[in-house]
Short mmCIF file of C-alpha atoms and ligand atoms in Angstrom, two decimals:
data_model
loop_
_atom_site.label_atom_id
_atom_site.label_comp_id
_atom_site.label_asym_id
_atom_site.label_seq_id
_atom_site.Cartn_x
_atom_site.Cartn_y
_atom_site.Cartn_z
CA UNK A 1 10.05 3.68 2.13
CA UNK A 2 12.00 5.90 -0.33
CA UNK A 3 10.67 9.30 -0.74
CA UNK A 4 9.64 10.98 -4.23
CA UNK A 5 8.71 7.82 -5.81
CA UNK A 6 5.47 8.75 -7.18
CA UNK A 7 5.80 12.17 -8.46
CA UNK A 8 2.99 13.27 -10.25
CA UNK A 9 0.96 10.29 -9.29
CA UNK A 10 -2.90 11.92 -8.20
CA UNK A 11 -4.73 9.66 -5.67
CA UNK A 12 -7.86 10.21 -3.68
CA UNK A 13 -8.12 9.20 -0.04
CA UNK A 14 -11.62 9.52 1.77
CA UNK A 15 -11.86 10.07 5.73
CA UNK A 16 -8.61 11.69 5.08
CA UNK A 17 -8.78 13.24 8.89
CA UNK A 18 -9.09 10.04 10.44
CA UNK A 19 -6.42 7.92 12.37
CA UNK A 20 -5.62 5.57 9.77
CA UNK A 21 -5.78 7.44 6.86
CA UNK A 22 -3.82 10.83 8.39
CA UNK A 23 -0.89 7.85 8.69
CA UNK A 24 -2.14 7.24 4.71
CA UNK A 25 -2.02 10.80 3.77
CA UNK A 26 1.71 11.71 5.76
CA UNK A 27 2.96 8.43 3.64
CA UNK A 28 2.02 9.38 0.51
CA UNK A 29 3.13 12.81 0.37
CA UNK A 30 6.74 11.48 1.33
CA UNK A 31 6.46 9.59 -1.41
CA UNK A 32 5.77 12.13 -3.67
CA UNK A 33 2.08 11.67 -4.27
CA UNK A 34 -0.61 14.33 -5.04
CA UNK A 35 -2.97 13.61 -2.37
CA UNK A 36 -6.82 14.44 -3.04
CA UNK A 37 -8.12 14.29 0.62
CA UNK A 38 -12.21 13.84 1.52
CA UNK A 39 -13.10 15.39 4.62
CA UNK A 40 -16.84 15.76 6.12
CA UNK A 41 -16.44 19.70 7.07
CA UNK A 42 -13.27 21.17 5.66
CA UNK A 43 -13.60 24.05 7.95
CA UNK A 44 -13.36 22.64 10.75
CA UNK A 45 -9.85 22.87 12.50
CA UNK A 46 -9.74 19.75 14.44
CA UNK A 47 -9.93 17.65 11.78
CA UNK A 48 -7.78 19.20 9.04
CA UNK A 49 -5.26 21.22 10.69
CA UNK A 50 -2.89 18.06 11.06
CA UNK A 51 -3.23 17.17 7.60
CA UNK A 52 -2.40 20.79 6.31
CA UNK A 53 0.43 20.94 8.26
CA UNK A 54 2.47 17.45 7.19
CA UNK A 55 5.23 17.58 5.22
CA UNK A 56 4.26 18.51 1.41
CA UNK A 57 0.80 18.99 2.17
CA UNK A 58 1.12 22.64 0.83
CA UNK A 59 2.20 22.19 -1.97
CA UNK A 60 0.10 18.56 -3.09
CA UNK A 61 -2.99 18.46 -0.29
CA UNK A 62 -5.99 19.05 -1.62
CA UNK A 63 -9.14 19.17 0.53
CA UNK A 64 -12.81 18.04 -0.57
CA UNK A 65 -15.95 18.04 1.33
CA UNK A 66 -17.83 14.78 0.43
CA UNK A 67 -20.25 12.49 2.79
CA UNK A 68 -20.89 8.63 2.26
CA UNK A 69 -24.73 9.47 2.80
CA UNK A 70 -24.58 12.22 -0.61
CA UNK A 71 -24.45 10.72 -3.67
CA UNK A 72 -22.07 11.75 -6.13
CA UNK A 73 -20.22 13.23 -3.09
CA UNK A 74 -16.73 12.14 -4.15
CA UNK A 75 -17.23 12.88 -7.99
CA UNK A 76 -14.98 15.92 -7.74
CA UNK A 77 -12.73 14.31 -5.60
CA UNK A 78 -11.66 11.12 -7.42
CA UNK A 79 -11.98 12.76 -10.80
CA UNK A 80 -8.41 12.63 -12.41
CA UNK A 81 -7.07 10.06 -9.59
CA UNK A 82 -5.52 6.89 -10.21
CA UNK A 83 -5.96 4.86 -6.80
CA UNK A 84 -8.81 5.83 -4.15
CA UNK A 85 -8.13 4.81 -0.67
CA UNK A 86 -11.29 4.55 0.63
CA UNK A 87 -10.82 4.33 4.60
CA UNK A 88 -14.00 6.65 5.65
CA UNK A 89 -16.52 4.26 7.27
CA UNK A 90 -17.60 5.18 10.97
CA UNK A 91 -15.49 2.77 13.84
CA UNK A 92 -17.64 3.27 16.63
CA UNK A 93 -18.60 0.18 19.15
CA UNK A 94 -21.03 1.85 21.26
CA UNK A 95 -23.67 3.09 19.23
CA UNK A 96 -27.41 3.55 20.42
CA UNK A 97 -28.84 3.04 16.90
CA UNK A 98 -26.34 0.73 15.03
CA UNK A 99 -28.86 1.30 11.04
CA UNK A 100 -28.43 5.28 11.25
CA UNK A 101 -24.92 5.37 12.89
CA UNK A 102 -22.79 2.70 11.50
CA UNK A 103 -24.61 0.22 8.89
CA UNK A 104 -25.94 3.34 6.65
CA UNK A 105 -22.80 5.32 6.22
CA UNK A 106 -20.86 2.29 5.60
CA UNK A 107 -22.83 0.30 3.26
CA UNK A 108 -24.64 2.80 1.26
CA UNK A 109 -21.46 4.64 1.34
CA UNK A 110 -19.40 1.85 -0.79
CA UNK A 111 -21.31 2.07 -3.05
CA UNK A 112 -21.72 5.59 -3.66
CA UNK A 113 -17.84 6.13 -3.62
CA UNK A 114 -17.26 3.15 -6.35
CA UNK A 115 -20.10 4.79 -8.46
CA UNK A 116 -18.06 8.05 -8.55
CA UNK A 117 -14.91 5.67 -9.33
CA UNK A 118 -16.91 4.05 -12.22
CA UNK A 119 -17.38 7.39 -13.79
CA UNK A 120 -13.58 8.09 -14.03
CA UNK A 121 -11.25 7.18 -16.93
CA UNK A 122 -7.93 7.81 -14.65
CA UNK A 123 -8.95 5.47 -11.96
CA UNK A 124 -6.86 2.06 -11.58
CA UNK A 125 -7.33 0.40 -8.48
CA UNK A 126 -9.43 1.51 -5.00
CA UNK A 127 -7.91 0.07 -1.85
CA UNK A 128 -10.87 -0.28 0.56
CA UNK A 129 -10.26 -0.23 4.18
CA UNK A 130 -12.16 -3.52 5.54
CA UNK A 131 -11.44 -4.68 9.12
CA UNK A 132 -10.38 -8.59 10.73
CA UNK A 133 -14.14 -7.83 11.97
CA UNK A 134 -15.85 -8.96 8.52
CA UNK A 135 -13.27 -12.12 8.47
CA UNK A 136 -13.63 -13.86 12.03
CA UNK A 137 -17.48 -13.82 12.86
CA UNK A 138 -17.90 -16.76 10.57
CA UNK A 139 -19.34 -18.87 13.99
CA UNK A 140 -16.64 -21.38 13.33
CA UNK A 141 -14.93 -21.83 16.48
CA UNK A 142 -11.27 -20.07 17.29
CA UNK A 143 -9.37 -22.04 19.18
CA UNK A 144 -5.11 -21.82 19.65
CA UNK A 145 -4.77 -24.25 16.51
CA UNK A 146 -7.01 -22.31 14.31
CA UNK A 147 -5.34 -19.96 11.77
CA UNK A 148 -7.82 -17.41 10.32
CA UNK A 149 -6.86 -16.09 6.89
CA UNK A 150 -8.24 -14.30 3.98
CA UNK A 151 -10.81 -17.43 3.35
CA UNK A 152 -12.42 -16.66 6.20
CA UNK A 153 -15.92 -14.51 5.79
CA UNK A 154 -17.88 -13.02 8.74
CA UNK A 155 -21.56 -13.95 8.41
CA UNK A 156 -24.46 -11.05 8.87
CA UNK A 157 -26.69 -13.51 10.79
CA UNK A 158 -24.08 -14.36 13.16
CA UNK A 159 -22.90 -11.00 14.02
CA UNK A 160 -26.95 -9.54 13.81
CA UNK A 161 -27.71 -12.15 16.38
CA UNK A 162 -24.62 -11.55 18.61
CA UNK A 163 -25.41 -7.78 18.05
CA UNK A 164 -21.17 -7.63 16.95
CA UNK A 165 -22.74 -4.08 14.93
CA UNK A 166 -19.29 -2.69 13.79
CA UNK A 167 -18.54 -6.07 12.41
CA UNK A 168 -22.05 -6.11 10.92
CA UNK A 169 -21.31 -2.90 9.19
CA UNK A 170 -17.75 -4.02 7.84
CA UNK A 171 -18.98 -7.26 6.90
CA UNK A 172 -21.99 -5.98 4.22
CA UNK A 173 -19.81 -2.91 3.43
CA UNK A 174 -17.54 -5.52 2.14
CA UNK A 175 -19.93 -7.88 0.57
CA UNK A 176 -21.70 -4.57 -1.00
CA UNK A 177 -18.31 -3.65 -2.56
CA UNK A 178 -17.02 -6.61 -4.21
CA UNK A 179 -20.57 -6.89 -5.50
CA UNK A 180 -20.34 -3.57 -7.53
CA UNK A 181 -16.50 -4.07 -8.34
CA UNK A 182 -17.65 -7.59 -9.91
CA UNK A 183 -20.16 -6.14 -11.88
CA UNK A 184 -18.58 -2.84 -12.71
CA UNK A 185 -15.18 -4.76 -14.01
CA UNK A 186 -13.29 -2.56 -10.88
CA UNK A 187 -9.81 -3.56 -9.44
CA UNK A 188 -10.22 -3.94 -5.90
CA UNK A 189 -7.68 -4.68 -3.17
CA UNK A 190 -8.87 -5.25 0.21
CA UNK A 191 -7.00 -4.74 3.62
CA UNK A 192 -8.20 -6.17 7.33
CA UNK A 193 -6.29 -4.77 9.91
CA UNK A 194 -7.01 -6.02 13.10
CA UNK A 195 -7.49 -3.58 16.40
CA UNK A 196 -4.70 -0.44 15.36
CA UNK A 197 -1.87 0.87 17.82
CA UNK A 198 0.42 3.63 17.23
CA UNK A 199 0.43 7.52 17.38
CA UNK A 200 -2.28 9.58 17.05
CA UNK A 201 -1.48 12.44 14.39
CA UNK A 202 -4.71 14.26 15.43
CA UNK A 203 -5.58 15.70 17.71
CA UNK A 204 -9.35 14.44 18.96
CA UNK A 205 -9.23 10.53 20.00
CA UNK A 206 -10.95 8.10 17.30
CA UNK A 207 -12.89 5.01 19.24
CA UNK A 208 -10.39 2.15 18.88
CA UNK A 209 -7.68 4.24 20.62
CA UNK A 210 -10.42 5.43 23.71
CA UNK A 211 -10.83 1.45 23.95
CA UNK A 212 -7.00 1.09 24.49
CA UNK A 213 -7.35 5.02 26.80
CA UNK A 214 -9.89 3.49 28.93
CA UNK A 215 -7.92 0.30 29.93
CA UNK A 216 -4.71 2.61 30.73
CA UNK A 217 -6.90 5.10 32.49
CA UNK A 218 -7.93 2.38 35.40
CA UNK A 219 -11.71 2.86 34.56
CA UNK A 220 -12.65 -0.15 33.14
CA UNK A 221 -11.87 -3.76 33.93
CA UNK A 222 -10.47 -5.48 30.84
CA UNK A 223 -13.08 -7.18 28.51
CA UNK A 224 -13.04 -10.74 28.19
CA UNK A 225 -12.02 -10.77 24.67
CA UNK A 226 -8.93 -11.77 22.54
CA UNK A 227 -7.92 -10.18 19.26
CA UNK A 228 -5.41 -9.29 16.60
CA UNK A 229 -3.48 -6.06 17.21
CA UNK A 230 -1.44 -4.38 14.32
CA UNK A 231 0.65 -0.89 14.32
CA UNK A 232 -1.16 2.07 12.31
CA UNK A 233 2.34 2.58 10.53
CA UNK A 234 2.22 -1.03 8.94
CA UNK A 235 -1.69 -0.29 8.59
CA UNK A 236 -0.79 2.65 5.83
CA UNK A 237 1.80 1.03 4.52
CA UNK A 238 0.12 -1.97 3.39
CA UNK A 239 -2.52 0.68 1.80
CA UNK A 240 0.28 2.00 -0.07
CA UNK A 241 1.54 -1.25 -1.04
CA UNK A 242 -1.21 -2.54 -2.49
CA UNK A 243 -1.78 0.51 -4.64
CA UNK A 244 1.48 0.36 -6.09
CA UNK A 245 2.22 -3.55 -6.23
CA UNK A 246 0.67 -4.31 -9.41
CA UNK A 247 0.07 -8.26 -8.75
CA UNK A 248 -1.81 -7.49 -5.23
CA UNK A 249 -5.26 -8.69 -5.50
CA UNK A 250 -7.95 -9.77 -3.36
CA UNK A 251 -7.60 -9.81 0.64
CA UNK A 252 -5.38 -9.43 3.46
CA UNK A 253 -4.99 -9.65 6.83
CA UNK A 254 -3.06 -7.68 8.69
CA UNK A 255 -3.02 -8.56 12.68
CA UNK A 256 0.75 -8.81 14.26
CA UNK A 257 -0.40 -10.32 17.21
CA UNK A 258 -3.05 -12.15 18.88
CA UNK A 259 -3.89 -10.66 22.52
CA UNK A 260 -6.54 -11.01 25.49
CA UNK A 261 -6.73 -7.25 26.38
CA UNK A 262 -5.93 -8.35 29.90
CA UNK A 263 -2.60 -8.67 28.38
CA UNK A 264 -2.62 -5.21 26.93
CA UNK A 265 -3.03 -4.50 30.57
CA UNK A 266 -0.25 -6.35 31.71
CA UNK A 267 2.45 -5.44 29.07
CA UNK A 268 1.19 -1.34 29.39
CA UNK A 269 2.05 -1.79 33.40
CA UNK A 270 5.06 -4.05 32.70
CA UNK A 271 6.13 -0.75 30.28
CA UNK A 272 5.07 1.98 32.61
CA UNK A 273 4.82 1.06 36.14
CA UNK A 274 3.05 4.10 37.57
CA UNK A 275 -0.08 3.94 35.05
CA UNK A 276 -2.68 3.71 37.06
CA UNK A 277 -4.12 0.38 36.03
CA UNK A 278 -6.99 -1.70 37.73
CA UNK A 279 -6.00 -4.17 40.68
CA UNK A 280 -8.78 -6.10 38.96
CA UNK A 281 -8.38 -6.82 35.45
CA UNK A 282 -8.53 -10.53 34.37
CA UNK A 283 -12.10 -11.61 34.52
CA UNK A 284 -13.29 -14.75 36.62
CA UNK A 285 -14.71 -16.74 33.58
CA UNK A 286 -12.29 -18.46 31.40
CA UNK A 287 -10.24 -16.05 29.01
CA UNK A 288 -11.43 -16.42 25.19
CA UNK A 289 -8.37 -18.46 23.94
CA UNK A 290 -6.29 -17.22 20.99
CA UNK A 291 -5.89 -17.97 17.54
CA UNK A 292 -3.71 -17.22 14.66
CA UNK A 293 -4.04 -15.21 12.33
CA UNK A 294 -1.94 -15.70 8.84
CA UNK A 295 0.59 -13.77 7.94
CA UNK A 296 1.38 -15.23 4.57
CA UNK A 297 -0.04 -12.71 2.08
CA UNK A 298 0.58 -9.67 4.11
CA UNK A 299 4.38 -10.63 3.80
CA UNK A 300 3.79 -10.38 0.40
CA UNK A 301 3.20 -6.71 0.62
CA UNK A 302 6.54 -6.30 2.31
CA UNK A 303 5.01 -5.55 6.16
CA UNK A 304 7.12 -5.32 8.63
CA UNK A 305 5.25 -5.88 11.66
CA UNK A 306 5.88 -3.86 14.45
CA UNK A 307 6.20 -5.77 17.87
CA UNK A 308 3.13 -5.09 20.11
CA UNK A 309 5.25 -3.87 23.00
CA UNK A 310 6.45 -1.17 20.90
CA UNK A 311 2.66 -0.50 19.39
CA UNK A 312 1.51 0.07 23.07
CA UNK A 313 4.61 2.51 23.83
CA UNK A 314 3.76 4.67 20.82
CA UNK A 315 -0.02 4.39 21.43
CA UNK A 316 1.05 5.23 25.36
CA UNK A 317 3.55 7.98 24.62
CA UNK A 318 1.20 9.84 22.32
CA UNK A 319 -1.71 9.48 24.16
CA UNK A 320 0.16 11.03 27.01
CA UNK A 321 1.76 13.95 25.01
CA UNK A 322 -2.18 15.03 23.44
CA UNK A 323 -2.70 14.73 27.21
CA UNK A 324 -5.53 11.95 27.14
CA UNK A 325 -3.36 9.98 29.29
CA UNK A 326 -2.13 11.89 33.11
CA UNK A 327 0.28 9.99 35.10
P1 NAP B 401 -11.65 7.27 12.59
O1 NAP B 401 -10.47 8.03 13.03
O2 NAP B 401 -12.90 7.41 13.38
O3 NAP B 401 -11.93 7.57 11.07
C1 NAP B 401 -13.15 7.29 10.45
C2 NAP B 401 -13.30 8.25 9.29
O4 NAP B 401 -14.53 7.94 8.62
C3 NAP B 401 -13.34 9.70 9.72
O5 NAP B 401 -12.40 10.41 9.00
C4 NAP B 401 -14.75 10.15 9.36
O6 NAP B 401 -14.80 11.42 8.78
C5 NAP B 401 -15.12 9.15 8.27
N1 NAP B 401 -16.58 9.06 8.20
C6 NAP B 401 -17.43 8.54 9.12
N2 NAP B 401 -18.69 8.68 8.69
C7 NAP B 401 -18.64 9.33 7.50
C8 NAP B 401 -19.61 9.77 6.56
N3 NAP B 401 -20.93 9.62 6.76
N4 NAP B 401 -19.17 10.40 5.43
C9 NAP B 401 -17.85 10.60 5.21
N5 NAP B 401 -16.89 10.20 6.06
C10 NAP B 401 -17.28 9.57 7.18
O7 NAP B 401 -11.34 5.70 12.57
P2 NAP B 401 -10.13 4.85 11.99
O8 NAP B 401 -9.77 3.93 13.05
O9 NAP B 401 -9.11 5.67 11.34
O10 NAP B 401 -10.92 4.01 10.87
C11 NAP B 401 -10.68 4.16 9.49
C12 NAP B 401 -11.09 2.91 8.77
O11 NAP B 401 -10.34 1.81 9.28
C13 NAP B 401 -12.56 2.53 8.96
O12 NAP B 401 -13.03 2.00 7.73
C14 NAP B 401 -12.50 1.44 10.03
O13 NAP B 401 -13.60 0.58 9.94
C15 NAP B 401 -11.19 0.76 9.65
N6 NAP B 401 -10.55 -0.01 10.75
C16 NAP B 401 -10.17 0.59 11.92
C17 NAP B 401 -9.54 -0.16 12.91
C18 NAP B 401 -9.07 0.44 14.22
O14 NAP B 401 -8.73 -0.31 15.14
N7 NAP B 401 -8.98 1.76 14.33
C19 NAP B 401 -9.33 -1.53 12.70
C20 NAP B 401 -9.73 -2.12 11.49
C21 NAP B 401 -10.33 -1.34 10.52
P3 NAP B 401 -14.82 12.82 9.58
O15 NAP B 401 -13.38 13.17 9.76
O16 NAP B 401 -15.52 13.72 8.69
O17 NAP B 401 -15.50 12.57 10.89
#
């Protein structure tokens, strides 16, 4: 990516202290953007220290407090922006009460943002941050000759009665938002990444990564389950890209590979022989077969797909250097 493309250009990014969008935030401000960044408690160290200190952040970083549950939270913040990345949405999979935890922020939350985005003149496009989670729970089978692609739409009733509540949340967070951008005459570009690798850039470990942790750490046999992997670099990236490529539209999926997590196992040990993996780790029961996942819009927003093996070395390496990972 060249640097200083977008000079003067004001965007909003919400969640800004999470994994994904602390990737999001470090791009843009190479690239010359004026980043307004929503964080749930401004004051708290943990989770804007890392932002404060990137590259640029001093001079074009600003900070807002806003919360998906507040209405009219992110006024202030998206007031005078062009783009909103909107990538705050809790990614938790083990939740004891799925409403309050995960399906309340996130759908009530779309909403709320895009009504603050309504209000704006400036505002041009908002990138939301949807997941491969509201594509594949359709209940149509996935089976090595099945490629998935942006057709695809998770169904509530499937995922309610499977009790898949992440997906749940992702799915009506999605359906919630095209429903107000329909009606509300909003450009809206949606990206689905599948299960994110890559460095952390802070310093407290978000969920997805303590699912990849806890496989490395020995603890946990692998689950049975097979699904697309993609590298939080090419994650932000695509964000960016579909800000600034005027003809993006719609949806895209963004999944590099397809993988049983036994085989994030295997290719972690193959990479560092000492971790201390489980002796145990492919289950008895058949393995959940893969699928495909397309590729062909996400080429369009110039991704370049970085190879799982390298994903797991940077998720590895990083985990190991915030000293999650001992060995
Ligand atoms: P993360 O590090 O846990 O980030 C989630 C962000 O959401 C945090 O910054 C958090 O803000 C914010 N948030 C949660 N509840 C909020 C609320 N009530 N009000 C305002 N902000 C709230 O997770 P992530 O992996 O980067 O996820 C970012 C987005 O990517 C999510 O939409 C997630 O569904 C999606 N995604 C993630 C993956 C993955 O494998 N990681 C895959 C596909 C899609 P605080 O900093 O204030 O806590």
């Amino acid at each position: 990516m060249s640097s200083n493309a977008r000079n003067g250009t004001v965007v909003c990014v919400t969640g800004a202290s999470g994994y994904i969008a602390s990737w999001l935030v470090k791009f843009l401000l190479v690239r010359g953007y004026t980043v307004k960044a929503t964080v749930r408690d401004p004051n708290d160290p943990k989770r804007v220290d890392h932002l404060l200190n990137l590259d640029g952040a001093k001079e074009r970083l600003h900070l807002f407090k806003a919360d998906l549950l507040e209405e009219g939270s992110f006024d202030h913040a998206v007031e005078g922006c062009e783009g909103v990345f909107h990538t705050a949405s809790p990614c938790l999979f083990d939740v004891k009460d799925p409403q309050t935890e995960l399906i309340d922020p996130a759908v009530k939350g779309t909403p709320n943002l895009l009504k603050s985005f309504a209000k704006s003149s400036s505002l041009k496009r908002v990138v939301l941050t949807s997941s491969m989670a509201s594509i594949i729970y359709s209940g149509q089978p996935r089976t090595p000759e099945v490629i998935v692609d942006e057709t695809w739409f998770s169904k509530p009733e499937f995922c309610r009665e499977v009790k898949l509540w992440y997906a749940l949340s992702k799915t009506l967070a999605e359906d919630a938002a095209w429903k107000f951008v329909k009606e509300n005459n909003i450009d809206m570009v949606v990206i689905h990444p599948g299960v994110v690798l890559g460095s952390l850039l802070q310093p407290s470990l978000n969920d997805s990564s303590a699912a990849v942790l806890k496989l490395l750490t020995g603890t946990q046999t692998s689950p049975n389950l097979t699904t697309g992997w993609i590298n939080v670099k090419d994650v932000a990236h695509a964000h960016i890209q579909a800000f600034e490529i005027s003809s993006a539209n719609g949806r895209y999926c963004l999944v590099e590979t397809l993988a049983h997590f036994s085989d994030i196992v295997k290719i972690s040990h193959e990479l560092y022989p000492t971790l201390p993996l489980p002796e145990k780790f492919v289950m008895d029961e058949p393995l959940m077969p893969k699928f495909q996942v397309s590729k062909e819009r996400a080429k369009t927003l110039g991704i370049e797909f970085v190879p799982l093996d390298i994903s797991l070395k940077e998720t590895i390496e990083s985990l190991k250097e915030k000293k999650f990972l001992d060995f």
